[in-house]
């Protein structure tokens, strides 16, 4: 146990009570009590008589000496590394991770409905699901590995497929109905179509850019921001549509919407018309070509958010061509 003289010597050398406590292996509050004769228990009202000639007093609260603030780190490298080793060593966990995909859940049971408002809302939720998956996987800017970059490319392509189909069906059936049935519908539809065009342009610009390119992360950030803005706007329109358009009419539109979605192009076509009749003709021509490309090519969306699988017989070679 240190003496008062020892503690005060260190106070005079500008040592903190935390440092003094660490040196003598005692709590900092106890070091303060030894130096001043006063408890560091949060009762910080010291009279002038008590303070007179008393060395080592702290101005302000001493509560931190007995109740130090607790810091909860957002990231612990050691814990993360341990978890990675644990997962790598557990065969069942590793295989489950390999089988996991980023695909959002399908519509089931009570969620199935013809109401176009519910159908569009559910499709929004699927895109939001993928968007969250995309943001969870670290990109090249955050030190993401090559496998992580490939995952991001695949998830982005899954978003590309769904948005292309979703927006084609909306432009063919939903926005024309908004123009006809809602006051100020033309303005609402034009604003929505402008936002959708921005998304199409970004998706088109992202096409072919590898996940390891810094521009990929930059454009993805812009796309995510644009999607959030568009969905927030569209949700407000959907709310009005639900309130002002009768149930049967919403269901009738929904029954046309779903087949249009299923047969729509799977890639954005930024220069295609977005008015109903010309759009329908353009989509009828573009959709078969898109699906033919999907069938023949190794489209990233087919991996459903997983990294590319290396051939089983692939041999890793060192520089210089040696095995």
Short mmCIF file of C-alpha atoms in Angstrom, two decimals:
data_model
loop_
_atom_site.label_atom_id
_atom_site.label_comp_id
_atom_site.label_asym_id
_atom_site.label_seq_id
_atom_site.Cartn_x
_atom_site.Cartn_y
_atom_site.Cartn_z
CA UNK A 1 0.00 0.00 0.00
CA UNK A 2 1.56 3.39 -0.96
CA UNK A 3 1.91 6.18 1.57
CA UNK A 4 0.38 9.62 1.23
CA UNK A 5 3.82 11.03 0.56
CA UNK A 6 4.39 8.60 -2.32
CA UNK A 7 1.03 9.39 -3.93
CA UNK A 8 1.45 13.16 -3.57
CA UNK A 9 4.93 13.01 -5.07
CA UNK A 10 3.39 11.60 -8.22
CA UNK A 11 0.53 14.09 -8.17
CA UNK A 12 3.12 16.89 -8.10
CA UNK A 13 4.72 15.33 -11.20
CA UNK A 14 1.32 15.64 -12.95
CA UNK A 15 0.51 11.92 -12.80
CA UNK A 16 -3.20 11.16 -12.91
CA UNK A 17 -4.84 9.07 -10.21
CA UNK A 18 -5.50 6.42 -12.85
CA UNK A 19 -1.77 6.21 -13.56
CA UNK A 20 -0.94 6.18 -9.83
CA UNK A 21 -3.44 3.40 -9.26
CA UNK A 22 -1.92 1.32 -12.07
CA UNK A 23 1.58 1.82 -10.62
CA UNK A 24 0.63 0.71 -7.10
CA UNK A 25 -2.00 -1.82 -8.20
CA UNK A 26 -4.83 -0.08 -6.37
CA UNK A 27 -8.06 1.55 -7.61
CA UNK A 28 -7.65 5.22 -8.60
CA UNK A 29 -10.34 6.17 -6.09
CA UNK A 30 -8.24 4.64 -3.30
CA UNK A 31 -5.19 6.61 -4.45
CA UNK A 32 -7.29 9.78 -4.24
CA UNK A 33 -8.43 8.88 -0.71
CA UNK A 34 -4.83 8.32 0.41
CA UNK A 35 -3.71 11.65 -1.03
CA UNK A 36 -6.58 13.85 0.14
CA UNK A 37 -8.34 11.97 2.91
CA UNK A 38 -11.62 12.41 1.01
CA UNK A 39 -13.61 9.65 -0.68
CA UNK A 40 -14.02 9.74 -4.44
CA UNK A 41 -17.62 8.61 -4.31
CA UNK A 42 -19.34 11.33 -6.27
CA UNK A 43 -20.09 13.50 -3.24
CA UNK A 44 -17.95 16.29 -4.59
CA UNK A 45 -19.15 19.12 -2.36
CA UNK A 46 -15.98 20.18 -0.53
CA UNK A 47 -16.20 23.07 1.89
CA UNK A 48 -13.59 25.81 1.96
CA UNK A 49 -12.50 24.51 5.34
CA UNK A 50 -11.94 21.01 3.95
CA UNK A 51 -10.10 22.32 0.90
CA UNK A 52 -7.82 24.61 2.89
CA UNK A 53 -4.24 23.31 2.70
CA UNK A 54 -5.39 19.99 1.23
CA UNK A 55 -3.13 18.93 -1.63
CA UNK A 56 -4.17 16.71 -4.49
CA UNK A 57 -7.81 17.80 -4.81
CA UNK A 58 -9.47 17.51 -8.22
CA UNK A 59 -11.58 20.35 -9.50
CA UNK A 60 -14.94 19.00 -10.57
CA UNK A 61 -16.33 15.50 -10.26
CA UNK A 62 -14.30 12.57 -8.89
CA UNK A 63 -16.99 10.05 -9.89
CA UNK A 64 -14.87 8.71 -12.73
CA UNK A 65 -12.26 7.49 -10.23
CA UNK A 66 -14.71 4.99 -8.71
CA UNK A 67 -17.04 4.50 -11.68
CA UNK A 68 -14.93 4.76 -14.83
CA UNK A 69 -16.90 5.22 -18.04
CA UNK A 70 -17.48 2.05 -19.98
CA UNK A 71 -16.46 2.16 -23.60
CA UNK A 72 -18.06 -0.37 -25.87
CA UNK A 73 -15.89 -0.59 -28.96
CA UNK A 74 -17.73 -0.84 -32.27
CA UNK A 75 -15.07 -3.10 -33.67
CA UNK A 76 -12.73 -5.54 -31.99
CA UNK A 77 -10.14 -6.96 -34.36
CA UNK A 78 -9.22 -9.83 -32.04
CA UNK A 79 -12.83 -10.91 -31.67
CA UNK A 80 -13.40 -10.74 -35.41
CA UNK A 81 -10.29 -12.79 -36.14
CA UNK A 82 -11.32 -15.38 -33.54
CA UNK A 83 -14.78 -15.67 -35.10
CA UNK A 84 -13.28 -16.14 -38.56
CA UNK A 85 -11.01 -18.91 -37.29
CA UNK A 86 -13.92 -20.52 -35.46
CA UNK A 87 -16.10 -20.49 -38.55
CA UNK A 88 -13.28 -21.79 -40.75
CA UNK A 89 -12.68 -24.69 -38.34
CA UNK A 90 -16.37 -25.65 -38.12
CA UNK A 91 -17.25 -27.71 -41.18
CA UNK A 92 -21.02 -27.39 -40.70
CA UNK A 93 -20.89 -23.61 -40.32
CA UNK A 94 -18.54 -23.27 -43.27
CA UNK A 95 -20.80 -25.32 -45.55
CA UNK A 96 -23.88 -23.43 -44.41
CA UNK A 97 -22.11 -20.16 -45.23
CA UNK A 98 -21.19 -21.46 -48.68
CA UNK A 99 -24.82 -22.41 -49.36
CA UNK A 100 -26.26 -19.11 -48.17
CA UNK A 101 -27.40 -16.78 -50.90
CA UNK A 102 -28.50 -13.15 -50.95
CA UNK A 103 -31.85 -14.00 -52.55
CA UNK A 104 -34.76 -12.27 -50.78
CA UNK A 105 -37.73 -14.32 -49.51
CA UNK A 106 -40.56 -15.03 -51.93
CA UNK A 107 -44.17 -13.95 -51.43
CA UNK A 108 -46.08 -16.66 -49.55
CA UNK A 109 -49.42 -17.30 -47.86
CA UNK A 110 -51.25 -14.25 -46.56
CA UNK A 111 -48.84 -11.91 -48.33
CA UNK A 112 -50.14 -13.02 -51.75
CA UNK A 113 -52.61 -10.52 -53.17
CA UNK A 114 -53.63 -8.95 -56.45
CA UNK A 115 -53.69 -5.42 -54.98
CA UNK A 116 -51.10 -3.54 -57.04
CA UNK A 117 -50.15 -1.43 -54.01
CA UNK A 118 -49.23 -4.56 -52.02
CA UNK A 119 -47.46 -6.16 -55.01
CA UNK A 120 -45.30 -3.08 -55.60
CA UNK A 121 -44.64 -2.71 -51.85
CA UNK A 122 -43.44 -6.31 -51.63
CA UNK A 123 -41.14 -5.85 -54.61
CA UNK A 124 -39.73 -2.73 -52.94
CA UNK A 125 -38.99 -4.84 -49.87
CA UNK A 126 -37.11 -7.37 -51.99
CA UNK A 127 -34.92 -4.64 -53.50
CA UNK A 128 -34.35 -3.16 -50.02
CA UNK A 129 -33.29 -6.63 -48.84
CA UNK A 130 -30.71 -6.86 -51.62
CA UNK A 131 -29.60 -3.30 -51.02
CA UNK A 132 -28.90 -4.12 -47.36
CA UNK A 133 -26.97 -7.23 -48.42
CA UNK A 134 -24.92 -5.11 -50.81
CA UNK A 135 -24.08 -2.57 -48.10
CA UNK A 136 -23.13 -5.31 -45.62
CA UNK A 137 -20.44 -6.79 -47.88
CA UNK A 138 -17.27 -4.60 -47.74
CA UNK A 139 -16.18 -3.15 -51.04
CA UNK A 140 -12.69 -2.39 -52.24
CA UNK A 141 -12.71 0.96 -50.41
CA UNK A 142 -13.24 -0.84 -47.11
CA UNK A 143 -10.63 -3.51 -47.78
CA UNK A 144 -13.00 -6.15 -49.13
CA UNK A 145 -11.31 -9.23 -50.57
CA UNK A 146 -11.62 -10.32 -54.18
CA UNK A 147 -14.35 -12.77 -53.14
CA UNK A 148 -16.28 -9.96 -51.42
CA UNK A 149 -15.97 -7.81 -54.54
CA UNK A 150 -17.41 -10.65 -56.61
CA UNK A 151 -20.30 -10.98 -54.15
CA UNK A 152 -21.08 -7.28 -54.54
CA UNK A 153 -21.08 -7.56 -58.33
CA UNK A 154 -23.51 -10.49 -58.10
CA UNK A 155 -25.86 -8.75 -55.64
CA UNK A 156 -25.84 -5.60 -57.75
CA UNK A 157 -26.83 -7.67 -60.79
CA UNK A 158 -29.69 -9.21 -58.79
CA UNK A 159 -30.89 -5.67 -58.10
CA UNK A 160 -30.47 -4.84 -61.80
CA UNK A 161 -32.74 -7.75 -62.82
CA UNK A 162 -35.49 -6.90 -60.33
CA UNK A 163 -35.47 -3.17 -61.00
CA UNK A 164 -35.59 -3.67 -64.77
CA UNK A 165 -38.65 -5.90 -64.48
CA UNK A 166 -40.29 -3.83 -61.74
CA UNK A 167 -39.95 -0.47 -63.45
CA UNK A 168 -41.11 -1.83 -66.82
CA UNK A 169 -44.31 -3.15 -65.21
CA UNK A 170 -44.82 0.13 -63.37
CA UNK A 171 -44.36 2.20 -66.51
CA UNK A 172 -46.78 -0.02 -68.40
CA UNK A 173 -49.58 -0.23 -65.81
CA UNK A 174 -49.08 1.72 -62.57
CA UNK A 175 -47.96 5.19 -63.65
CA UNK A 176 -50.68 5.46 -66.36
CA UNK A 177 -53.22 4.68 -63.63
CA UNK A 178 -51.66 7.34 -61.37
CA UNK A 179 -52.03 9.90 -64.18
CA UNK A 180 -55.71 9.00 -64.61
CA UNK A 181 -56.84 8.52 -61.02
CA UNK A 182 -54.87 10.93 -58.81
CA UNK A 183 -55.05 14.69 -58.78
CA UNK A 184 -51.70 15.98 -60.01
CA UNK A 185 -51.00 12.49 -61.31
CA UNK A 186 -49.09 13.70 -64.38
CA UNK A 187 -46.61 15.57 -62.19
CA UNK A 188 -46.22 12.58 -59.84
CA UNK A 189 -45.62 10.19 -62.73
CA UNK A 190 -43.12 12.47 -64.46
CA UNK A 191 -41.17 12.93 -61.26
CA UNK A 192 -41.08 9.18 -60.66
CA UNK A 193 -40.02 8.44 -64.23
CA UNK A 194 -37.18 10.96 -63.96
CA UNK A 195 -35.96 9.22 -60.80
CA UNK A 196 -36.19 5.82 -62.50
CA UNK A 197 -34.21 7.16 -65.44
CA UNK A 198 -31.45 8.23 -63.06
CA UNK A 199 -31.32 4.68 -61.68
CA UNK A 200 -31.24 3.16 -65.17
CA UNK A 201 -28.36 5.44 -66.17
CA UNK A 202 -26.36 4.46 -63.08
CA UNK A 203 -27.00 0.74 -63.65
CA UNK A 204 -25.95 1.14 -67.27
CA UNK A 205 -22.76 2.91 -66.20
CA UNK A 206 -22.00 0.15 -63.70
CA UNK A 207 -22.34 -2.58 -66.32
CA UNK A 208 -18.98 -4.25 -66.91
CA UNK A 209 -17.11 -2.40 -64.14
CA UNK A 210 -15.32 -4.99 -61.94
CA UNK A 211 -15.93 -4.96 -58.19
CA UNK A 212 -12.27 -4.14 -57.57
CA UNK A 213 -12.52 -0.84 -59.43
CA UNK A 214 -12.87 2.16 -57.13
CA UNK A 215 -15.53 3.56 -59.48
CA UNK A 216 -17.71 0.55 -58.71
CA UNK A 217 -18.03 1.54 -55.04
CA UNK A 218 -18.53 5.20 -55.97
CA UNK A 219 -21.36 4.45 -58.40
CA UNK A 220 -22.97 1.93 -56.03
CA UNK A 221 -23.14 4.63 -53.36
CA UNK A 222 -24.88 6.95 -55.82
CA UNK A 223 -27.28 4.18 -56.86
CA UNK A 224 -28.19 3.30 -53.26
CA UNK A 225 -28.89 6.97 -52.50
CA UNK A 226 -31.02 7.30 -55.65
CA UNK A 227 -32.99 4.15 -54.79
CA UNK A 228 -33.72 5.34 -51.26
CA UNK A 229 -34.98 8.66 -52.60
CA UNK A 230 -37.15 7.01 -55.26
CA UNK A 231 -38.70 4.39 -52.97
CA UNK A 232 -39.50 7.03 -50.34
CA UNK A 233 -41.28 9.13 -53.00
CA UNK A 234 -43.07 6.14 -54.49
CA UNK A 235 -44.28 4.94 -51.08
CA UNK A 236 -46.08 8.27 -50.64
CA UNK A 237 -47.75 7.84 -54.04
CA UNK A 238 -48.76 4.28 -53.14
CA UNK A 239 -50.36 5.50 -49.93
CA UNK A 240 -52.48 8.01 -51.86
CA UNK A 241 -53.34 5.40 -54.48
CA UNK A 242 -54.55 3.00 -51.79
CA UNK A 243 -56.69 5.70 -50.18
CA UNK A 244 -58.21 7.12 -53.37
CA UNK A 245 -58.58 4.14 -55.72
CA UNK A 246 -61.17 1.40 -55.01
CA UNK A 247 -60.03 -2.10 -54.00
CA UNK A 248 -61.35 -3.81 -57.13
CA UNK A 249 -59.60 -1.38 -59.45
CA UNK A 250 -56.29 -1.83 -57.58
CA UNK A 251 -56.68 -5.61 -57.87
CA UNK A 252 -57.44 -5.35 -61.59
CA UNK A 253 -54.23 -3.39 -62.14
CA UNK A 254 -52.34 -5.88 -59.98
CA UNK A 255 -53.52 -8.79 -62.11
CA UNK A 256 -52.00 -7.09 -65.16
CA UNK A 257 -48.90 -5.96 -63.28
CA UNK A 258 -47.55 -9.39 -62.29
CA UNK A 259 -47.48 -10.93 -65.80
CA UNK A 260 -45.90 -7.73 -67.13
CA UNK A 261 -43.20 -8.05 -64.45
CA UNK A 262 -42.51 -11.70 -65.24
CA UNK A 263 -42.14 -11.05 -68.99
CA UNK A 264 -40.26 -7.74 -68.75
CA UNK A 265 -36.64 -7.16 -69.85
CA UNK A 266 -34.02 -8.19 -67.29
CA UNK A 267 -31.64 -5.36 -68.10
CA UNK A 268 -32.15 -1.60 -68.03
CA UNK A 269 -32.73 0.03 -71.41
CA UNK A 270 -32.24 3.73 -70.66
CA UNK A 271 -33.24 4.89 -74.15
CA UNK A 272 -36.45 2.85 -74.34
CA UNK A 273 -39.75 4.80 -74.27
CA UNK A 274 -41.51 4.96 -70.90
CA UNK A 275 -45.05 5.70 -72.05
CA UNK A 276 -47.44 2.76 -71.97
CA UNK A 277 -48.03 1.68 -75.60
CA UNK A 278 -44.52 2.29 -77.02
CA UNK A 279 -43.02 0.80 -73.85
CA UNK A 280 -45.06 -2.38 -74.23
CA UNK A 281 -43.82 -2.83 -77.80
CA UNK A 282 -40.20 -2.11 -76.83
CA UNK A 283 -40.36 -4.48 -73.87
CA UNK A 284 -41.83 -7.20 -76.08
CA UNK A 285 -38.76 -6.94 -78.32
CA UNK A 286 -36.11 -6.48 -75.60
CA UNK A 287 -37.22 -9.16 -73.12
CA UNK A 288 -36.50 -12.23 -75.34
CA UNK A 289 -33.06 -10.87 -76.21
CA UNK A 290 -32.26 -10.25 -72.56
CA UNK A 291 -33.33 -13.74 -71.57
CA UNK A 292 -31.32 -15.28 -74.40
CA UNK A 293 -28.22 -13.42 -73.15
CA UNK A 294 -29.00 -14.61 -69.61
CA UNK A 295 -29.24 -18.23 -70.75
CA UNK A 296 -26.06 -18.19 -72.81
CA UNK A 297 -23.85 -16.06 -70.57
CA UNK A 298 -22.48 -16.45 -67.06
CA UNK A 299 -24.48 -13.60 -65.60
CA UNK A 300 -23.39 -12.55 -62.05
CA UNK A 301 -27.00 -12.61 -60.80
CA UNK A 302 -27.04 -16.39 -61.33
CA UNK A 303 -24.64 -16.77 -58.38
CA UNK A 304 -27.27 -15.15 -56.12
CA UNK A 305 -24.74 -13.07 -54.23
CA UNK A 306 -21.99 -15.68 -53.96
CA UNK A 307 -18.40 -15.35 -55.13
CA UNK A 308 -17.21 -17.11 -58.26
CA UNK A 309 -16.40 -20.77 -57.74
CA UNK A 310 -12.89 -21.77 -58.77
CA UNK A 311 -12.53 -24.98 -60.79
CA UNK A 312 -11.68 -27.97 -58.60
CA UNK A 313 -8.56 -28.73 -60.63
CA UNK A 314 -7.27 -25.16 -60.61
CA UNK A 315 -3.67 -24.98 -59.42
CA UNK A 316 -2.46 -21.80 -57.75
CA UNK A 317 0.83 -20.76 -59.30
CA UNK A 318 3.43 -18.46 -57.86
CA UNK A 319 5.10 -15.71 -59.81
CA UNK A 320 7.41 -17.04 -62.48
CA UNK A 321 5.03 -19.90 -63.37
CA UNK A 322 6.26 -22.29 -60.67
CA UNK A 323 3.74 -24.42 -58.78
#
